[in-house]
Short mmCIF file of C-alpha atoms in Angstrom, two decimals:
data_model
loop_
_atom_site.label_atom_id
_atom_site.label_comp_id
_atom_site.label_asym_id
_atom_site.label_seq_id
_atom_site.Cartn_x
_atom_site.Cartn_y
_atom_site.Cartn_z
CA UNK B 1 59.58 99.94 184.79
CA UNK B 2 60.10 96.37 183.36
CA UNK B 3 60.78 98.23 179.73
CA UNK B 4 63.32 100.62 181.31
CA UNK B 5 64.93 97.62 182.60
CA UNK B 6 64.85 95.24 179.69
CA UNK B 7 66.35 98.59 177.62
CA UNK B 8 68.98 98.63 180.28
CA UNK B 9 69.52 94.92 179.51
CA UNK B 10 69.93 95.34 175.90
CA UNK B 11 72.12 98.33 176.83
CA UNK B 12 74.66 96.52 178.80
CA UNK B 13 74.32 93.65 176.15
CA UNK B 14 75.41 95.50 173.06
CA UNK B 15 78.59 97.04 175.11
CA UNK B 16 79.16 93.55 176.72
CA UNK B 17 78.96 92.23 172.92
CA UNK B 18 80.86 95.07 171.49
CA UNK B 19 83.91 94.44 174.05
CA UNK B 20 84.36 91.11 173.03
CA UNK B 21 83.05 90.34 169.28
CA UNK B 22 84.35 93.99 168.17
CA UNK B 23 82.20 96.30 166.29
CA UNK B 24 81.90 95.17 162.72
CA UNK B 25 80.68 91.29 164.14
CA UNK B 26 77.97 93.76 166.61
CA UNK B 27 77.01 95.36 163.62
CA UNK B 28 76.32 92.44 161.67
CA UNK B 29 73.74 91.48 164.55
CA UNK B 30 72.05 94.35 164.82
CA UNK B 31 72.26 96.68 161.61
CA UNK B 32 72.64 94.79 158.58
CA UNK B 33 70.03 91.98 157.71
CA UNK B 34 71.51 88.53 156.82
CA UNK B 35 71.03 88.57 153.05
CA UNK B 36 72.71 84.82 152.73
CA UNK B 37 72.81 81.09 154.93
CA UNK B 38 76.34 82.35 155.15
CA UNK B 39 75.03 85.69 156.77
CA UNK B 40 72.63 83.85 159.28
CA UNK B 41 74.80 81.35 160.59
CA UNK B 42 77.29 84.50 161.47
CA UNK B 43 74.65 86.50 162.92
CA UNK B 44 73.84 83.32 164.77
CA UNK B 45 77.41 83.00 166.16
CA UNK B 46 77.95 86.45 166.75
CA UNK B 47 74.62 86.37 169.13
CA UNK B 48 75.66 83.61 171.44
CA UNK B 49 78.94 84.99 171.74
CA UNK B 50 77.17 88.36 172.82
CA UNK B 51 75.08 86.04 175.43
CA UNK B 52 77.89 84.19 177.08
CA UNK B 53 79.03 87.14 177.67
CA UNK B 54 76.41 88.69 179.16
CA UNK B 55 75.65 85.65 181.31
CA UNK B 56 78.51 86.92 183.42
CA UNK B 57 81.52 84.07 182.28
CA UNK B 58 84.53 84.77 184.24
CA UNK B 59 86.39 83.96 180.80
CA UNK B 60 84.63 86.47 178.61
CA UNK B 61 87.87 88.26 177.42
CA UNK B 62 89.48 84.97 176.51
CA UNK B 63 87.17 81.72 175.62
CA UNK B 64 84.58 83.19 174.48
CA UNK B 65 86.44 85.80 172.19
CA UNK B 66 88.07 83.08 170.29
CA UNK B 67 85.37 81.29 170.01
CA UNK B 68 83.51 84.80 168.66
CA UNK B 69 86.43 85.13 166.42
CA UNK B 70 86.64 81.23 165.09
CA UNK B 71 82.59 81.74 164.70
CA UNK B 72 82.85 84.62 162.70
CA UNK B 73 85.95 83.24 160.73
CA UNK B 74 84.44 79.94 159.81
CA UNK B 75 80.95 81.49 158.70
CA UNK B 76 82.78 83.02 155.98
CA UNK B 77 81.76 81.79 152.23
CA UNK B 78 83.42 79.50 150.64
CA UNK B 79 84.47 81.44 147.29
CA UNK B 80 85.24 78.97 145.08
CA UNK B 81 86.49 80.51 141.34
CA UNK B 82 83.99 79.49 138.52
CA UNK B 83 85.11 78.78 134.96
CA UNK B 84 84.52 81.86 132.61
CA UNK B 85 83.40 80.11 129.90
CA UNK B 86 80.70 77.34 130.75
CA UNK B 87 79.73 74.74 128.61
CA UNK B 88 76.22 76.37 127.55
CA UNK B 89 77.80 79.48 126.73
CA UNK B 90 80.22 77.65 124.95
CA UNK B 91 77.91 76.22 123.00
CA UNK B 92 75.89 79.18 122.11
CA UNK B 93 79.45 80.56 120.99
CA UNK B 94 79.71 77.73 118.38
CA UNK B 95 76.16 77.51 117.11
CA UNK B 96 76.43 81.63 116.55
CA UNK B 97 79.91 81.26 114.83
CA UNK B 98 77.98 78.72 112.88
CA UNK B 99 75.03 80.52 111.78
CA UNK B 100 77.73 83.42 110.40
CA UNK B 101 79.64 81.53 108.54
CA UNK B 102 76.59 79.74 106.82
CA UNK B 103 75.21 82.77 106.39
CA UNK B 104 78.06 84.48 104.85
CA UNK B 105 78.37 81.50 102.23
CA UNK B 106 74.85 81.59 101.64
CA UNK B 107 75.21 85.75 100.61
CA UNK B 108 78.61 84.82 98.68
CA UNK B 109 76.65 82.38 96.68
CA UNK B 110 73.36 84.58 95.72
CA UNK B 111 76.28 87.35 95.06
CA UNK B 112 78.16 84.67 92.61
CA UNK B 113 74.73 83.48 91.04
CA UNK B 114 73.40 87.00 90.57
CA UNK B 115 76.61 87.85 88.00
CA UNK B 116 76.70 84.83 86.44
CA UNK B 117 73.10 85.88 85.62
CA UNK B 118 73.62 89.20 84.46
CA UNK B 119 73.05 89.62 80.53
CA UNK B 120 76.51 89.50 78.20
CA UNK B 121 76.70 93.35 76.30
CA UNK B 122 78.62 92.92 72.89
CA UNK B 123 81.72 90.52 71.67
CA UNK B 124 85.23 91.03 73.20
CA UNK B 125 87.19 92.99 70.42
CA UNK B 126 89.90 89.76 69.94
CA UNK B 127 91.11 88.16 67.13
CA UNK B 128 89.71 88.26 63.69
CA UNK B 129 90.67 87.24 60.41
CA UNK B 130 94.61 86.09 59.68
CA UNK B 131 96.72 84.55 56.98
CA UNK B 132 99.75 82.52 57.99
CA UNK B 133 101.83 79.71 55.76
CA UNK B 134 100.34 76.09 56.85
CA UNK B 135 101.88 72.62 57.17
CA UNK B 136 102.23 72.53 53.51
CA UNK B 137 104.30 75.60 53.31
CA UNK B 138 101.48 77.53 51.37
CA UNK B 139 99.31 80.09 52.58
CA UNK B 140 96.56 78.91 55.56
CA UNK B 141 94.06 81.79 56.27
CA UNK B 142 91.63 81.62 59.61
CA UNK B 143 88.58 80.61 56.72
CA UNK B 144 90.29 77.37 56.72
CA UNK B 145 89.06 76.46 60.43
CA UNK B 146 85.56 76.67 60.13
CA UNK B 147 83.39 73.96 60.32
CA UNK B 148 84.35 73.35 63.58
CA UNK B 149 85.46 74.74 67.40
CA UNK B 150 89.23 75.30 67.69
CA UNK B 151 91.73 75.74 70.42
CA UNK B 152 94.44 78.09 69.21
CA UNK B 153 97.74 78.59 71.25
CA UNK B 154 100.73 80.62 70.86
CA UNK B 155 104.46 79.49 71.68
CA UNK B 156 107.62 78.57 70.16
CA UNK B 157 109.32 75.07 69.69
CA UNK B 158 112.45 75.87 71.88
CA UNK B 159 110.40 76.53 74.89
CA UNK B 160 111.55 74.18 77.42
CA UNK B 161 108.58 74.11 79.94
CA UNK B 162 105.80 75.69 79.55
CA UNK B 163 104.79 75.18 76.32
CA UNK B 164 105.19 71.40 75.78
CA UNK B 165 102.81 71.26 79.04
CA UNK B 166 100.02 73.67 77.86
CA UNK B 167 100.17 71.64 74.27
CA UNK B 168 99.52 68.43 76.11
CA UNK B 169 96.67 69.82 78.11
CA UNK B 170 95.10 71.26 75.20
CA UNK B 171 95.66 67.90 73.62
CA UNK B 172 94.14 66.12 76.61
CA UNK B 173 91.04 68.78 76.27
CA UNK B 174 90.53 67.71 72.51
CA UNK B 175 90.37 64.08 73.12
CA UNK B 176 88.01 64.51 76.65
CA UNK B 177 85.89 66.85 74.56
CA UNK B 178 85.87 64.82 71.29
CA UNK B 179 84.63 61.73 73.80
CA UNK B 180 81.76 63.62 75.16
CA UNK B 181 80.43 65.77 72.25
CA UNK B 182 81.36 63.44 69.49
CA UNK B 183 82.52 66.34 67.64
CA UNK B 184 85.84 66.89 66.00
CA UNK B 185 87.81 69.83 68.13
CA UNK B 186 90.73 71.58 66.06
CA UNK B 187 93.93 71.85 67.62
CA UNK B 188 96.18 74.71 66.21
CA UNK B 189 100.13 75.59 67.03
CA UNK B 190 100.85 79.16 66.24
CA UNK B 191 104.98 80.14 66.08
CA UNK B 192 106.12 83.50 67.69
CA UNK B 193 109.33 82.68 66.90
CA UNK B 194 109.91 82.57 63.16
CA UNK B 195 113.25 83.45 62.94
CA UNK B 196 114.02 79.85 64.38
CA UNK B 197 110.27 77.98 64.03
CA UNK B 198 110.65 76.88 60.28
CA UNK B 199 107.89 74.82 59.03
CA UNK B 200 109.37 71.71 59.00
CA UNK B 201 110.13 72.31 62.24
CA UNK B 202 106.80 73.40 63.45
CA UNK B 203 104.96 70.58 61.92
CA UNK B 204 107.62 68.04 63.88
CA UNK B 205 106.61 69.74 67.32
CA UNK B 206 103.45 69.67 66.67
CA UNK B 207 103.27 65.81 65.68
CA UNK B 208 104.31 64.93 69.05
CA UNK B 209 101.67 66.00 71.36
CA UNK B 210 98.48 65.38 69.24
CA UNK B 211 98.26 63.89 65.02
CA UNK B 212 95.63 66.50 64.54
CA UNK B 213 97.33 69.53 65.66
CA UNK B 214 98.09 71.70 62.96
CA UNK B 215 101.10 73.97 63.06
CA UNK B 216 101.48 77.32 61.57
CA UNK B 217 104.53 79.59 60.46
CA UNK B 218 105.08 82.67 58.76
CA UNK B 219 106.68 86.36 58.70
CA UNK B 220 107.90 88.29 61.15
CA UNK B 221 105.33 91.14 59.88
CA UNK B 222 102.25 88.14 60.05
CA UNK B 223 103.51 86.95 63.39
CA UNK B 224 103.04 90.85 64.62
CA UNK B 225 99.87 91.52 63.01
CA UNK B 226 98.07 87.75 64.45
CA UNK B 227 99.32 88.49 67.80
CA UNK B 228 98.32 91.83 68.24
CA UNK B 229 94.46 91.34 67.01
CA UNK B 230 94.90 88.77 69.95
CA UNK B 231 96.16 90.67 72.17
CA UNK B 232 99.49 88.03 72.72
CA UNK B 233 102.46 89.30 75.01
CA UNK B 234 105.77 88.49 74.03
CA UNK B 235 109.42 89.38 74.29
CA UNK B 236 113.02 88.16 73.70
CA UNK B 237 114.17 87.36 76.89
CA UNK B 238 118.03 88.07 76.80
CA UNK B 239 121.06 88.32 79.13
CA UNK B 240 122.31 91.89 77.78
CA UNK B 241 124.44 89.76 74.92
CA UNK B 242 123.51 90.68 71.53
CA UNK B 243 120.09 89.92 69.73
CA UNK B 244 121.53 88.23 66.98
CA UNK B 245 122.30 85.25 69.37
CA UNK B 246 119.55 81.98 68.38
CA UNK B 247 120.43 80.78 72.04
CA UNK B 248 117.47 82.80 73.26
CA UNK B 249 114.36 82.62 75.54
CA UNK B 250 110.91 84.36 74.82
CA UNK B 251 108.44 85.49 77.70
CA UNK B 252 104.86 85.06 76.27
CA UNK B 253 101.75 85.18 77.31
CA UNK B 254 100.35 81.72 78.55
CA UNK B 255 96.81 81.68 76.74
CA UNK B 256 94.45 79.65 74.88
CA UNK B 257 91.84 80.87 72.96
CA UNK B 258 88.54 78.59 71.61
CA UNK B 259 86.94 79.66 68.69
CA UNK B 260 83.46 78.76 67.46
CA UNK B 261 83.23 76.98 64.06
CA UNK B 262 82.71 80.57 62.40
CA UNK B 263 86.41 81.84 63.87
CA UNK B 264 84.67 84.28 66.48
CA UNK B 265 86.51 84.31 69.46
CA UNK B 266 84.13 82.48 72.51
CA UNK B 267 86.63 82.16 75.45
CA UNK B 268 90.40 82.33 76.87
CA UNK B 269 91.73 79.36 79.19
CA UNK B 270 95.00 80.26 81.23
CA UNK B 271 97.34 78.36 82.67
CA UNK B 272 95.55 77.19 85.72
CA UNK B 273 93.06 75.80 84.27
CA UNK B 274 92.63 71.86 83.53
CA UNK B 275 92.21 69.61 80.57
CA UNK B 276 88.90 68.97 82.36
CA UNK B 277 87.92 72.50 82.85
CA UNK B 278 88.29 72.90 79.34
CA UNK B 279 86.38 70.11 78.28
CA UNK B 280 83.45 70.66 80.34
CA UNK B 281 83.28 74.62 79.06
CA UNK B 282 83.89 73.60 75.25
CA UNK B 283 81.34 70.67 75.60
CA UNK B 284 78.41 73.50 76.53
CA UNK B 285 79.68 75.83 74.12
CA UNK B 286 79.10 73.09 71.69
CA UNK B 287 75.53 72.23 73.11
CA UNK B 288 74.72 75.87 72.87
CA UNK B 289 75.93 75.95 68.90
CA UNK B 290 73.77 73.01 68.26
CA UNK B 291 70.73 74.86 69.80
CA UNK B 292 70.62 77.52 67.51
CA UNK B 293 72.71 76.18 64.37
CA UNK B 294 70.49 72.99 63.38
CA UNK B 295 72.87 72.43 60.13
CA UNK B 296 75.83 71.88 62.88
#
């Protein structure tokens, strides 16, 4: 008897409690578990509202209501929105980007080492013997450079630009190399332009960017035949007028080539590289000679 009464009780509680919290606040009571503080202290509210209720208040469809409602409303969590990015994560960010990069340099290197290593097959097909007409007007054949390394450029003495700078680095090059090796470096000045580039001439231009440099002329036919066993690119550059005008440009190949002191071709330098750069590659081409030529 006293269970079929208390289950009467609970009865007439749940519809009392239903009536006046609503049905999702009675089902947070009795069907879903508090899973959260948050979820506790609204069970917690929702009950006593349930009990005043039950208790038989005269007011149970006003006071107590809004004070189910402002229990239930002020339980609710406080959602506050979090950063995305915290400051761990952002520091596990940088230390991976980190490791990458090194990484990645590390692999570029090995990569950059592991050519450099890789054995030289043969002689680059450039150059070779030449005879041109020397300072002294007479005949100057390549034999006459060895002895010693030599830095041999083409150009022409009307160039405005380009070839008074490359002469003065190569001139700069001599004199840094001369200082470190303490061997004599041999400047040369070959003319693609013979039609203007007379010897006199030649030996002039040359006089002003280094007293060593020696200056070389000839034919049209020995001009072809020394440029194309080194491979040198050049061309009138004209303005449609007619090619017997002297007021002329030429586009040429910006090269210089070192030779070792047996006229082999060793290396090219282009234009980007420095009077240093050169130095420092001609000084261990010159430690390397030394090494196995013990009469150098």
């Amino acid at each position: 008897a006293d269970c079929s009464v208390g289950l009467a009780t609970m009865r007439g509680l749940k519809r009392l409690a239903l009536a006046a919290c609503g049905r999702e606040s009675l089902r947070n009571i009795f069907e879903r578990p508090a899973k959260s503080l948050n979820a506790s202290v609204e069970a917690i509210g929702a009950f006593r509202c349930a009990e005043s209720v039950g208790a038989g208040s005269p007011n149970w469809g006003g006071r107590n209501k809004a004070f189910c409602r402002h229990s239930s409303t002020s339980s609710a969590p406080n959602k506050t929105p979090q950063s995305p990015v915290s400051y761990t994560s952002f520091a596990l960010l940088a230390m991976t980007g980190g490791g990458i990069v090194a990484y990645y340099n590390y692999l570029r290197q090995e990569k950059m080492k592991a050519v450099k290593e890789l054995p030289s097959v043969g002689k680059a097909a450039l150059g070779g013997p030449f005879a041109l007409v020397g300072p002294n007007g007479k005949e100057f054949k390549s034999e006459d450079l060895n002895g010693e390394f030599c830095l041999l450029y083409f150009g022409f003495t009307f160039c405005p630009d380009i070839c008074p700078a490359e002469l003065e680095k190569i001139a700069e090059a001599v004199d840094l190399t001369e200082k470190a090796s303490g061997r004599k470096i041999q400047p040369v000045f070959v003319t693609i332009d013979p039609e203007r580039d007379s010897t006199s001439q030649v030996n002039e231009y040359c006089s002003e960017f280094h007293p060593r440099m020696i200056g070389l002329t000839g034919s049209k036919h020995q001009i072809e035949k020394v440029t194309k066993s080194y491979r040198v690119y050049f061309t009138k550059a004209t303005d449609g007028e007619a090619d017997d005008d002297d007021d002329y440009l030429i586009d040429h190949s910006i090269i210089t080539y070192l030779l070792d002191p047996e006229g082999n071709f060793v290396k090219f330098f282009g234009k980007n590289s420095t009077a240093n750069d050169m130095s420092m590659d001609i000084s261990k081409f010159i430690r390397e000679w030394k090494k196995s030529h013990s009469n150098y």
